[in-house]
Tab-separated table of C-alpha atoms and ligand atoms in Angstrom:
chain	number	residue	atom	x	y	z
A	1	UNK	CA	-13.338	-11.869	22.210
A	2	UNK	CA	-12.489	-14.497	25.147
A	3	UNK	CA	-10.630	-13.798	27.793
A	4	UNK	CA	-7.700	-16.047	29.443
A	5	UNK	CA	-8.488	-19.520	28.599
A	6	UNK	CA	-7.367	-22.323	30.432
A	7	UNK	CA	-6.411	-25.336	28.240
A	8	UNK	CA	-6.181	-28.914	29.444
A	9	UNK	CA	-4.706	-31.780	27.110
A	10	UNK	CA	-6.423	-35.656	27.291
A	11	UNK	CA	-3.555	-37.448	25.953
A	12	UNK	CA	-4.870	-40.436	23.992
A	13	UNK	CA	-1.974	-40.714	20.874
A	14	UNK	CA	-4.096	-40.225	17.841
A	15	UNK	CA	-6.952	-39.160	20.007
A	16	UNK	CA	-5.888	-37.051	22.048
A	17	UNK	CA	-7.882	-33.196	22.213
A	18	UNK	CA	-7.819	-30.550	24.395
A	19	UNK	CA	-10.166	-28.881	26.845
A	20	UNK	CA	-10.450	-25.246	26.430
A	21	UNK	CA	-12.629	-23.648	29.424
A	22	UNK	CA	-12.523	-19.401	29.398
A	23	UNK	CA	-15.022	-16.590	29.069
A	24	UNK	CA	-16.560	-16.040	25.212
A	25	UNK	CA	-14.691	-19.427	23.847
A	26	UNK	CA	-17.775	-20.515	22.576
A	27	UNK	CA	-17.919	-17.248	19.827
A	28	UNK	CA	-14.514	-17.528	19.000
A	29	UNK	CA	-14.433	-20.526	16.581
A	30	UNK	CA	-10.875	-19.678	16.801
A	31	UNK	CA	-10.988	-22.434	19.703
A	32	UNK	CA	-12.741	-24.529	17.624
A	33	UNK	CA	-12.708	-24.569	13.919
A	34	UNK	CA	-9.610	-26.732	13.451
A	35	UNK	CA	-11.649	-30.042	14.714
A	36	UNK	CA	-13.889	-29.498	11.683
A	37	UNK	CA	-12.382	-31.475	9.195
A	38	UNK	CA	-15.505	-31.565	6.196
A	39	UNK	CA	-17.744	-29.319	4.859
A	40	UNK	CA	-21.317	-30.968	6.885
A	41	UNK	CA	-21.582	-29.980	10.335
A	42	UNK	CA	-24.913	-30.757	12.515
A	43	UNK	CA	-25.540	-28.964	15.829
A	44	UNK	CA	-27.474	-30.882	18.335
A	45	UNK	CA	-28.786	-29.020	20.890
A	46	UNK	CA	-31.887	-29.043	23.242
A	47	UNK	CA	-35.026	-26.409	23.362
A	48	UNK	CA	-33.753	-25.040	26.020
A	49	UNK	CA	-30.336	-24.591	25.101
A	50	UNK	CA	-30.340	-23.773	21.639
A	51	UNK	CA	-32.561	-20.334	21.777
A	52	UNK	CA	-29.993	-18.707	23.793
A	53	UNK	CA	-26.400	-20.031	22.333
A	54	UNK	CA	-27.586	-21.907	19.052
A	55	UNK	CA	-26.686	-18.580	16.749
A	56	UNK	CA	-23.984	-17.639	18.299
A	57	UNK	CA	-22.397	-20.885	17.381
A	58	UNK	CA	-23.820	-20.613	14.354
A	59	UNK	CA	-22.589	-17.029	13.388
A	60	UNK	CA	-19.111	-17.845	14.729
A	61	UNK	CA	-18.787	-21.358	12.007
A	62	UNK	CA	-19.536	-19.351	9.558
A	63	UNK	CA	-15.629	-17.940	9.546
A	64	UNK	CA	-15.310	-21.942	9.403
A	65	UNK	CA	-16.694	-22.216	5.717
A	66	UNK	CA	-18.958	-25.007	6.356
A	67	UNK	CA	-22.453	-25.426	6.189
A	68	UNK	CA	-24.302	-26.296	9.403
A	69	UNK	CA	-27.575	-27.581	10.099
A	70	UNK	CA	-29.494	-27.741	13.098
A	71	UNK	CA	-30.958	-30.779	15.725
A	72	UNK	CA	-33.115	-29.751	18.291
A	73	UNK	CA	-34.212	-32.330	20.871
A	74	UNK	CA	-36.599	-32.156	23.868
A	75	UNK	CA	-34.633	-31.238	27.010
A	76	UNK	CA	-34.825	-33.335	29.931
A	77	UNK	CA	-33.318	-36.444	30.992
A	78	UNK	CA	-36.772	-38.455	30.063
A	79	UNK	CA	-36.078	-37.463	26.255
A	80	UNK	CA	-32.388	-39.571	26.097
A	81	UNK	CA	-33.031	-42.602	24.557
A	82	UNK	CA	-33.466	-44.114	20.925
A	83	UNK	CA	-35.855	-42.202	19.976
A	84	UNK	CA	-33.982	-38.896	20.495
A	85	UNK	CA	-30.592	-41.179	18.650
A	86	UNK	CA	-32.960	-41.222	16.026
A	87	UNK	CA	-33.574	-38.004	15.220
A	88	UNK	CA	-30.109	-36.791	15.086
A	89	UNK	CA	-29.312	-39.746	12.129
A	90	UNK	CA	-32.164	-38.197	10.047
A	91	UNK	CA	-30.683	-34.585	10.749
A	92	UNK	CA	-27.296	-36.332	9.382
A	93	UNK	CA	-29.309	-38.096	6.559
A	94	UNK	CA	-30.876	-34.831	5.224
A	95	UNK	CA	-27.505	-32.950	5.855
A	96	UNK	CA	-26.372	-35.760	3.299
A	97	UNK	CA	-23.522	-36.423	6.094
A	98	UNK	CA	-20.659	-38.270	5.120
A	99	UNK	CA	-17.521	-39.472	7.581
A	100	UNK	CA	-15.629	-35.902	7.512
A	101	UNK	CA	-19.003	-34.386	9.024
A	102	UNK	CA	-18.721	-33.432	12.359
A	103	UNK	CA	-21.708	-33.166	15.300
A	104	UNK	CA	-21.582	-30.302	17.607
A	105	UNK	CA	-23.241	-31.493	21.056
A	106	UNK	CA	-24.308	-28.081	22.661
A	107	UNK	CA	-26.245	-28.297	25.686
A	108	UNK	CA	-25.850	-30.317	29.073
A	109	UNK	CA	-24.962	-34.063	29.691
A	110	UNK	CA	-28.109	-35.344	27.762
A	111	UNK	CA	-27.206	-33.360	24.494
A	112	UNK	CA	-23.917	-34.664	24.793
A	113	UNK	CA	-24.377	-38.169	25.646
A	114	UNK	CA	-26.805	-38.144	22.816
A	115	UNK	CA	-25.300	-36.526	20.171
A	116	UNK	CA	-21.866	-38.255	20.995
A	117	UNK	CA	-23.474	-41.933	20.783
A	118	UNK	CA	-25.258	-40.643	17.268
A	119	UNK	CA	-21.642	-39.467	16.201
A	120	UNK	CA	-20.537	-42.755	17.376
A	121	UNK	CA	-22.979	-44.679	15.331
A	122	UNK	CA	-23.103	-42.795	11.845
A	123	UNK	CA	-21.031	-44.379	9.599
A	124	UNK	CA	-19.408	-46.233	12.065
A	125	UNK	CA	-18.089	-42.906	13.535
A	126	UNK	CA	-17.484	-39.395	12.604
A	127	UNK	CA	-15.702	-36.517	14.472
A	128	UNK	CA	-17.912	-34.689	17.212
A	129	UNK	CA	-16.962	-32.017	19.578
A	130	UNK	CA	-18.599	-30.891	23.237
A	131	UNK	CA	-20.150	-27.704	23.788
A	132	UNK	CA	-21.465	-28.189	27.293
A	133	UNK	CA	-23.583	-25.667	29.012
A	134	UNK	CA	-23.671	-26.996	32.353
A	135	UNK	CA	-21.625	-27.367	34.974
A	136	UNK	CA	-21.943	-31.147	35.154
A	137	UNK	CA	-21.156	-31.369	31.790
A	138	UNK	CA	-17.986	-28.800	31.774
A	139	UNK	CA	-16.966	-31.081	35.087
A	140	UNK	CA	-17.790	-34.696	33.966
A	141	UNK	CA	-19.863	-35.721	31.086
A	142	UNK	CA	-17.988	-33.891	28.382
A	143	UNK	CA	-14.720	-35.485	28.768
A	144	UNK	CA	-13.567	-39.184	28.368
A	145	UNK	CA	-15.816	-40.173	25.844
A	146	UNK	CA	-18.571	-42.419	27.671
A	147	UNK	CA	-21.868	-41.655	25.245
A	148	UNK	CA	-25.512	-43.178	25.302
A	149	UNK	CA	-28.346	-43.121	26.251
A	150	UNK	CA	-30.954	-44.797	28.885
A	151	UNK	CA	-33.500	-47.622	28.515
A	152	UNK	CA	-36.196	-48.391	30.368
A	153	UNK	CA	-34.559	-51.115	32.657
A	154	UNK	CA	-31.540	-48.446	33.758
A	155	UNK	CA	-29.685	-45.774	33.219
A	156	UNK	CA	-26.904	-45.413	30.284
A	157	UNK	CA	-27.699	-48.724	29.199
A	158	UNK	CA	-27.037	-48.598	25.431
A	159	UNK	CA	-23.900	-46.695	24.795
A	160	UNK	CA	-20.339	-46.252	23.533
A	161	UNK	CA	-16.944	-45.113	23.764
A	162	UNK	CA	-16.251	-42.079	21.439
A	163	UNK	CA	-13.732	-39.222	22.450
A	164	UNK	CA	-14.557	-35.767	21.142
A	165	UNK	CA	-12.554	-33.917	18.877
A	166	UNK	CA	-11.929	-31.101	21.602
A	167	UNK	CA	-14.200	-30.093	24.418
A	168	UNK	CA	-15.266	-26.029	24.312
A	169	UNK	CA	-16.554	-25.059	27.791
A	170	UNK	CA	-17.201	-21.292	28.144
A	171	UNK	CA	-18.451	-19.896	31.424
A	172	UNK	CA	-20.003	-17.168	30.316
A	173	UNK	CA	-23.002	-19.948	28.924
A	174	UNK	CA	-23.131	-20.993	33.179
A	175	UNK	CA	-24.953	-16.999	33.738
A	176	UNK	CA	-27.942	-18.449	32.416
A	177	UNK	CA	-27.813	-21.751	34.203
A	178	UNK	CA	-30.693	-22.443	36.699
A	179	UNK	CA	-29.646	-22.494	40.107
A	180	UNK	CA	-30.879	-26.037	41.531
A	181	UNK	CA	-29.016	-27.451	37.817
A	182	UNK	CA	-25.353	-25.228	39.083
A	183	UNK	CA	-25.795	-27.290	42.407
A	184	UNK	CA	-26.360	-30.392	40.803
A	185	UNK	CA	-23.139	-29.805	38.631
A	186	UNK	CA	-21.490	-29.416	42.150
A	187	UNK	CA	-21.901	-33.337	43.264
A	188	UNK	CA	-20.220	-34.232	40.525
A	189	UNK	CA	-16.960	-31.997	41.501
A	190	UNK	CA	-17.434	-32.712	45.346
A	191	UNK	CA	-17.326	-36.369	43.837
A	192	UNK	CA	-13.519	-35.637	42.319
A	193	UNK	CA	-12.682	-34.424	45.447
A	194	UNK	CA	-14.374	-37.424	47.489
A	195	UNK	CA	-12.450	-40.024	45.359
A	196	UNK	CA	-8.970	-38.609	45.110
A	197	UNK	CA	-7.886	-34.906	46.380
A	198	UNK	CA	-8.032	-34.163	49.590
A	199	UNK	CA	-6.658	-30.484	49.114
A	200	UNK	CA	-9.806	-30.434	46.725
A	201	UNK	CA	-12.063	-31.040	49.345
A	202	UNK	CA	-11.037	-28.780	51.712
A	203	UNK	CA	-10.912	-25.844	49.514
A	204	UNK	CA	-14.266	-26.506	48.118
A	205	UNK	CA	-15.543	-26.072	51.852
A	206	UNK	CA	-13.868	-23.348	52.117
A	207	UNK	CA	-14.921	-21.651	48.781
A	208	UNK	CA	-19.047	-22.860	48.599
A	209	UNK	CA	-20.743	-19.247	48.813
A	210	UNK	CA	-17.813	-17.961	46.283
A	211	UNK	CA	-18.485	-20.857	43.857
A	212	UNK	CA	-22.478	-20.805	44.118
A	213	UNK	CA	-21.679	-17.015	43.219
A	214	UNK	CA	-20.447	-18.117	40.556
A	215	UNK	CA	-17.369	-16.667	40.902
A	216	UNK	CA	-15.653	-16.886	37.719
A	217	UNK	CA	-12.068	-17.397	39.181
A	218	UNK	CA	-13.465	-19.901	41.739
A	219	UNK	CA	-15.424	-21.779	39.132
A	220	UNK	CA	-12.536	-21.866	36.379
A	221	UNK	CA	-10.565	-23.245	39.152
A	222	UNK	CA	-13.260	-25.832	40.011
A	223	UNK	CA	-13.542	-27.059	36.392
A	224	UNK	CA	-10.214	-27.227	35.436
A	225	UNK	CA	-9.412	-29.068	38.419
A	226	UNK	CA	-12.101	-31.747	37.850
A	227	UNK	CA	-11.062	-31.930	34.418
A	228	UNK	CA	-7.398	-32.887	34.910
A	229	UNK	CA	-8.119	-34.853	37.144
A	230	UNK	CA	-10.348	-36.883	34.698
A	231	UNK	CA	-8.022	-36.538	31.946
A	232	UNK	CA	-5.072	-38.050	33.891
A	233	UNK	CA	-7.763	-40.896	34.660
A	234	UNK	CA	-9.205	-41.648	31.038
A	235	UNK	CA	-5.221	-41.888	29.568
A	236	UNK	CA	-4.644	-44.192	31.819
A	237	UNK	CA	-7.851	-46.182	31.923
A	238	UNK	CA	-10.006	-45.078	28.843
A	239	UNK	CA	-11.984	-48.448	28.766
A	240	UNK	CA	-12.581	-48.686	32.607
A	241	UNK	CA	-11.156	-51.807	32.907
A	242	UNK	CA	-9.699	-50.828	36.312
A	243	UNK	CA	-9.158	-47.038	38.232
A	244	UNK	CA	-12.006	-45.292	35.543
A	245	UNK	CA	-14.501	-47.094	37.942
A	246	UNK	CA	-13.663	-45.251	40.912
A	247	UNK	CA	-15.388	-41.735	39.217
A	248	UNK	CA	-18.631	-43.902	39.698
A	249	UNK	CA	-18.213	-43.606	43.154
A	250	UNK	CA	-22.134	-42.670	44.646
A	251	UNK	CA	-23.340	-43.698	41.206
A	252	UNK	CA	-24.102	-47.468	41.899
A	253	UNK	CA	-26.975	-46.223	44.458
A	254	UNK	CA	-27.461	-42.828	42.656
A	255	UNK	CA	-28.509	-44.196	39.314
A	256	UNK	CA	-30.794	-46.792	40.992
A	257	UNK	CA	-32.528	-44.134	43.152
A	258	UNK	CA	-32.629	-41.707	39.938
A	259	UNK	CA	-34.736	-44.857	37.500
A	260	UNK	CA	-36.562	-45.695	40.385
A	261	UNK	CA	-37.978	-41.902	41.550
A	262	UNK	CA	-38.585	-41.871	37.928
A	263	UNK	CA	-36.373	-39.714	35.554
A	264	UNK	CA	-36.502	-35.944	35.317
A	265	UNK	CA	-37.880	-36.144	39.300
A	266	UNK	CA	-34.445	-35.758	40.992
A	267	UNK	CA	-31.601	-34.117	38.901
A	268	UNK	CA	-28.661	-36.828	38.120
A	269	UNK	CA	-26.435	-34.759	40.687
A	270	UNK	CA	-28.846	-34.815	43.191
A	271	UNK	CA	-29.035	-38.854	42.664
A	272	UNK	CA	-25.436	-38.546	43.041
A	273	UNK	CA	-25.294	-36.778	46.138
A	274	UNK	CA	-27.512	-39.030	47.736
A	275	UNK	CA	-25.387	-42.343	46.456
A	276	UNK	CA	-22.430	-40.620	47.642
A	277	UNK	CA	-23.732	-40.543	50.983
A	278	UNK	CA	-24.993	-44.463	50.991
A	279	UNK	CA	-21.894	-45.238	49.357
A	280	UNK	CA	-19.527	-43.653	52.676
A	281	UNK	CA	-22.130	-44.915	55.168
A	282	UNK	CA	-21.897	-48.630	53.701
A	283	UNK	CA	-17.683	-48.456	54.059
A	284	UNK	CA	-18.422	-47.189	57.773
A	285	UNK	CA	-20.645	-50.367	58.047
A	286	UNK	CA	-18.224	-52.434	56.393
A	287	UNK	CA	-15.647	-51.461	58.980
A	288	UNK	CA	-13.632	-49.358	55.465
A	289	UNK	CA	-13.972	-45.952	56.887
A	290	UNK	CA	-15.435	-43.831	59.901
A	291	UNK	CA	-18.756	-42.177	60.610
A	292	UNK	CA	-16.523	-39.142	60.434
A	293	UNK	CA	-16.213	-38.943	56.816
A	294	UNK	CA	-19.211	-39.392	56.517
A	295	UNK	CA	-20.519	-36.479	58.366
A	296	UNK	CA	-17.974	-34.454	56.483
A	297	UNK	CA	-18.538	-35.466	52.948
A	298	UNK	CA	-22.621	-34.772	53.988
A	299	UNK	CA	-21.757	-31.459	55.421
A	300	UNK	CA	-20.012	-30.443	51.795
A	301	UNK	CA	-22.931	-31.838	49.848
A	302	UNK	CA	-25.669	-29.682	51.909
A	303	UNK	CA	-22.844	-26.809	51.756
A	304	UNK	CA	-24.125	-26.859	48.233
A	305	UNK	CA	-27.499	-26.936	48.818
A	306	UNK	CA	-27.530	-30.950	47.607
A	307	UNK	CA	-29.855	-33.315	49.420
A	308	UNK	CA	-28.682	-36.158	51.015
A	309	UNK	CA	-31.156	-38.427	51.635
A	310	UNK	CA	-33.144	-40.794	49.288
A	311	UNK	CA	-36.848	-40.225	49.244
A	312	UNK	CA	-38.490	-42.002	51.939
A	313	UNK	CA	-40.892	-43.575	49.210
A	314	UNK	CA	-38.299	-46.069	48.015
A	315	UNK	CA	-38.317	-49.595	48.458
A	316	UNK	CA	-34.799	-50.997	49.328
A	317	UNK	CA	-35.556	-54.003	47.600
A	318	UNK	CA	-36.370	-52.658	44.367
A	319	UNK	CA	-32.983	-50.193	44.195
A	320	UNK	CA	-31.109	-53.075	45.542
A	321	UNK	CA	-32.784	-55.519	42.049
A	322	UNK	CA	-31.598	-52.150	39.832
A	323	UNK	CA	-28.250	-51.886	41.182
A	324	UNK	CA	-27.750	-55.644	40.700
A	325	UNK	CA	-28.137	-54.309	36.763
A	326	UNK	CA	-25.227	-51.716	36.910
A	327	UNK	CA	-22.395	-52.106	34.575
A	328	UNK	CA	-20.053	-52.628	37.154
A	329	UNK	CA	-20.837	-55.766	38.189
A	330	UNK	CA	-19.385	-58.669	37.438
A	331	UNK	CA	-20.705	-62.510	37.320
A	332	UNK	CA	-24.236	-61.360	39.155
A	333	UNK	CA	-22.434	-60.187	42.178
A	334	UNK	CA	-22.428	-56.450	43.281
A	335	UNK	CA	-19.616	-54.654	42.328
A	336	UNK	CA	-19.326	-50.990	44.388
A	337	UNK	CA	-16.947	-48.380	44.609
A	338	UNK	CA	-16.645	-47.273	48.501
A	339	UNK	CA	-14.033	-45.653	49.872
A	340	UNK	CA	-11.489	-45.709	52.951
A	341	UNK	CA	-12.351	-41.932	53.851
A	342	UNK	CA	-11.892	-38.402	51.617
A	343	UNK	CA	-10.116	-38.985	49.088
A	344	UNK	CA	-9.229	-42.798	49.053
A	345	UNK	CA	-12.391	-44.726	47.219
A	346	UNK	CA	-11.918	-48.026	46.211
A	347	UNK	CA	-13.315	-51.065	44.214
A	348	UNK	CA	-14.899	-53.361	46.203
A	349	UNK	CA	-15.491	-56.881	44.764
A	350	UNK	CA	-18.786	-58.816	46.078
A	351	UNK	CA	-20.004	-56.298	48.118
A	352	UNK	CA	-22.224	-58.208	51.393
A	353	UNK	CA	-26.144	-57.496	49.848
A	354	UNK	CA	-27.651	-57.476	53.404
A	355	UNK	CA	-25.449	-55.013	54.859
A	356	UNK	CA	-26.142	-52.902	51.621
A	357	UNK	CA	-29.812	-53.466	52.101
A	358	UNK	CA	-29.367	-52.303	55.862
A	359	UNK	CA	-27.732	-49.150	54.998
A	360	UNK	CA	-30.529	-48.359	52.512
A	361	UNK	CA	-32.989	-49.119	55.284
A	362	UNK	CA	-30.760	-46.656	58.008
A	363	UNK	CA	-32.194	-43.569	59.368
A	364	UNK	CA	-29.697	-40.725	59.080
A	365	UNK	CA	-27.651	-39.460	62.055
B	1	NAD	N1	-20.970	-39.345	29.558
B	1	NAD	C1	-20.537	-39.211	30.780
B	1	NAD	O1	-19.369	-39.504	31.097
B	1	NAD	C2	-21.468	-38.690	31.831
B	1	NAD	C3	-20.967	-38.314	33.084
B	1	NAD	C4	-21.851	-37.743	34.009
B	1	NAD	C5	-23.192	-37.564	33.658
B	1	NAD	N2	-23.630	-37.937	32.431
B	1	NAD	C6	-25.027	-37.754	32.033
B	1	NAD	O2	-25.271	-36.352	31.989
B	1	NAD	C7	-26.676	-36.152	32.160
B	1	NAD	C8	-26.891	-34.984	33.092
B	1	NAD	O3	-26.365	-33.831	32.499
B	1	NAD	P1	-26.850	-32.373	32.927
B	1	NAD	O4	-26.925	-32.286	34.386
B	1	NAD	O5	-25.996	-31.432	32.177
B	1	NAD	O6	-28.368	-32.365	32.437
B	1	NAD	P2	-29.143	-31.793	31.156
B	1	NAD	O7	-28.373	-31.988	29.925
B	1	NAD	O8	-30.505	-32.368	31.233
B	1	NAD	O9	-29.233	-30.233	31.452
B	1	NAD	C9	-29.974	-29.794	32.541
B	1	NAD	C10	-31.044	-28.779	32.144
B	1	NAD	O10	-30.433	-27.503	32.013
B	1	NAD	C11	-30.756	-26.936	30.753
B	1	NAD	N3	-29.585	-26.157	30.374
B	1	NAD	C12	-28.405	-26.630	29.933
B	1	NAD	N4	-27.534	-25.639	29.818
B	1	NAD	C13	-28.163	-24.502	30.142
B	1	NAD	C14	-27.771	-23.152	30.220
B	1	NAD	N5	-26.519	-22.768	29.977
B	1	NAD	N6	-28.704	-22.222	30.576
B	1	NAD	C15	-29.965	-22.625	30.879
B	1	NAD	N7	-30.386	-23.896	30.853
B	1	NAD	C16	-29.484	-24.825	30.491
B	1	NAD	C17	-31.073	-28.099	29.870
B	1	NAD	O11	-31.930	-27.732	28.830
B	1	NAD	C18	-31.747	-29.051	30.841
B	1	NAD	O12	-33.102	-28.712	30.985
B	1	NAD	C19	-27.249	-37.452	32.659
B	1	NAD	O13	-27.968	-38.068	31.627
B	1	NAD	C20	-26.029	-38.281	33.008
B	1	NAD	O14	-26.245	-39.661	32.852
B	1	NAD	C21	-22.798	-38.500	31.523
C-alpha cells in the first residue's frame, strides 16, 4: 500500500494529467490503471531498471485486465537513438498494438524520452504514461512532454511533443538509485531554483545533507516543488515558443560539453551543472549579473557533490560550433538563456560569440 501521495495537476484542457509522487505508487495500479484505455500495453524499460521494478509493475496491471508485454533496452545515454526507437515499434508490432495501446516508460530520462517519442510515432500517437526511476526524471524529464532521442551531430535532435497520460513517480524506486545518478538529478532541481525561486534556493542550501540522505520528506518536497513549477510553465508555454526556454538555462553549454566529452562520460546533470556555471559567469561578463551569484549558485552545485568545471580537454571552439546547433537558436545566431542573478534567467537574443568564447577559455576563481 502507498503512503500519502502528493498529486500535482498539468492543466492542458483535453490533455491535461496529473503527477502522483508518494511511497509504493508504483504497486498500486490504483494510481494508474485509469490511463489505460485498451487491452495492449508495452513496458519499456532499461536492463538496469527493469530487473528490480519490471514485475512489480507487471503484477500490479494485472488487476488492470490487460495484457502487457515487455521492451528492454540497453541503459545508458549512448543507447538513445533510432536504433533503440526501433525496437520499441517491433515490441508494438508483435504486441499487434493498435491506437488504444498504451507504452509504459519505466526507467530514467532515456527510457522515457525513448519510449515517449516511440508512443509519439506509432500510429501517429497512442497514450503513454511515465514511470521514472530517477530523480532527474521525477524532477524534469517526465513532465511536459519533450520526447526523442540524440543523433550523432547533438543532443535531442530528433524528437517530439507528446504529454503522458499521467506521470507515476514513487520514491521508494530512488533507494536503489546510485549515488553519483541522485546528484546528477540534483542540477536539474538547483536549476528550478536558479531560474525562478529564490526561497527554493535557499532552502536547498540549507537542506543538502538531508536531501542527499534521501530524506523522504525533504525529497517529496524537492520533487513536488520542481514539478509545479514545471507544470505552471508547460500550461502556459507547452511549445516553447517563449518562457519554456528559460528551463534550458545551463543546457546551451551543458549539452555541447556532454556530445563533445562523448556521451555516457559525464552524466547529463553533471553537463548541466557545469553549463549552469558558464551560463552565470557569461551574464557577469556581459555586465547581466554579479560574480556573486555566481559564487553562490557554484557553492550549491558542489553542496551536491556536482562538478563545476568543464574538462580541461575541451576545445572552446568546437563546443562553441555545437552550441551554434542548439534548438534555441534562431537565424544562425546564438540564442542563450542567462540570467540577472538567482532566480531571474532570461532569454538573451544574439548572444556576443567572443565574449562566450572567453568565458569558455576563463580559469575559475
Ligand atoms: N524530455 C525532457 O524534458 C528531458 C529533460 C531533462 C533531461 N532529459 C533527458 O534525460 C536523460 C537523462 O536522464 P537520467 O539522468 O534519468 O538518465 P538515465 O535514464 O540514463 O538513468 C541513469 C542510470 O540510472 C539507472 N537507473 C535508473 N533508475 C534507477 C533506479 N531506480 N535504481 C538503479 N538504477 C537506476 C539507469 O539504468 C541508468 O543507467 C538525458 O537523455 C536527457 O537528455 C529529458
Amino acid at each position: 500500500m502507498s503512503g500519502a501521495v502528493t498529486e500535482i495537476e498539468v492543466g492542458l484542457d483535453a490533455r491535461r494529467y496529473s503527477i502522483r509522487v508518494g511511497s509504493g505508487v508504483l504497486e498500486d495500479s490504483a494510481y494508474w490503471c485509469d490511463a489505460i484505455r485498451g487491452r495492449h500495453v508495452l513496458i519499456v524499460s532499461d536492463d538496469t531498471v527493469a530487473p528490480l521494478y519490471a514485475e512489480r509493475v507487471r503484477e500490479a496491471m494485472e488487476g488492470c485486465g490487460v495484457d502487457a508485454a515487455m521492451s528492454v533496452l540497453p541503459a545508458g545515454e549512448a543507447h538513445k537513438n533510432l536504433d533503440a526507437v526501433s525496437r520499441v515499434f517491433d515490441a508494438l508490432a508483435e504486441l499487434g498494438a493498435t491506437r488504444d495501446a498504451c507504452v509504459i516508460a519505466l526507467g530514467g530520462g532515456v527510457v522515457g524520452d525513448i519510449a515517449g517519442f516511440a508512443a509519439a510515432c506509432w500510429m501517429r500517437g497512442i497514450d503513454f504514461i511515465q514511470m521514472p526511476t530517477t530523480l532527474l526524471a521525477m524532477v524534469d524529464s517526465s513532465v511536459g512532454g519533450k520526447t526523442g532521442v540524440d543523433h550523432a551531430a547533438g543532443k535531442n535532435l530528433i524528437g517530439a511533443f507528446h504529454q503522458p497520460r499521467v506521470v507515476i513517480a514513487d520514491l521508494l524506486t530512488l533507494a536503489t538509485l546510485p549515488d553519483r545518478e541522485l546528484r546528477a538529478g540534483f542540477a536539474e532541481v538547483i536549476k528550478t531554483a536558479a531560474v525562478a525561486d529564490a526561497a527554493f534556493f535557499s532552502w536547498l542550501e540549507a537542506n543538502a545533507p538531508r536531501l542527499l540522505a534521501r530524506d523522504t520528506d525533504a525529497l517529496t518536497h524537492a520533487i513536488a516543488t520542481c514539478c509545479r513549477f514545471k507544470a505552471g510553465v508547460v500550461e502556459r508555454d507547452e511549445r516553447e515558443t517563449g518562457e519554456r526556454a528559460l528551463l534550458n538555462f545551463g543546457h546551451t553549454f551543458g549539452h555541447a560539453i556532454e556530445t563533445q566529452a562523448g556521451y555516457g562520460m559525464l552524466l547529463h546533470g553533471e553537463a548541466v551543472a557545469i553549463g549552469m556555471v558558464l551560463a552565470a559567469r557569461l551574464s557577469a561578463r556581459l555586465g547581466m549579473a554579479n560574480e556573486s551569484d555566481t559564487q553562490r549558485l557554484r557553492a550549491l552545485l558542489q553542496a551536491f557533490g556536482l562538478p563545476t568545471e568543464a574538462p580541461s580537454h575541451l576545445q572552446p571552439d568546437t563546443l562553441l560550433a555545437r552550441m551554434r546547433l542548439d534548438k534555441k537558436n534562431r537565424a544562425g545566431t546564438l540564442r542563450l538563456i542567462l540570467w540577472r542573478g538567482i532566480a531571474r534567467a532570461e532569454i538573451v537574443e544574439r548572444v556576443d560569440e567572443a565574449t562566450a568564447r572567453e568565458t569558455l577559455l576563463q580559469e575559475p576563481a
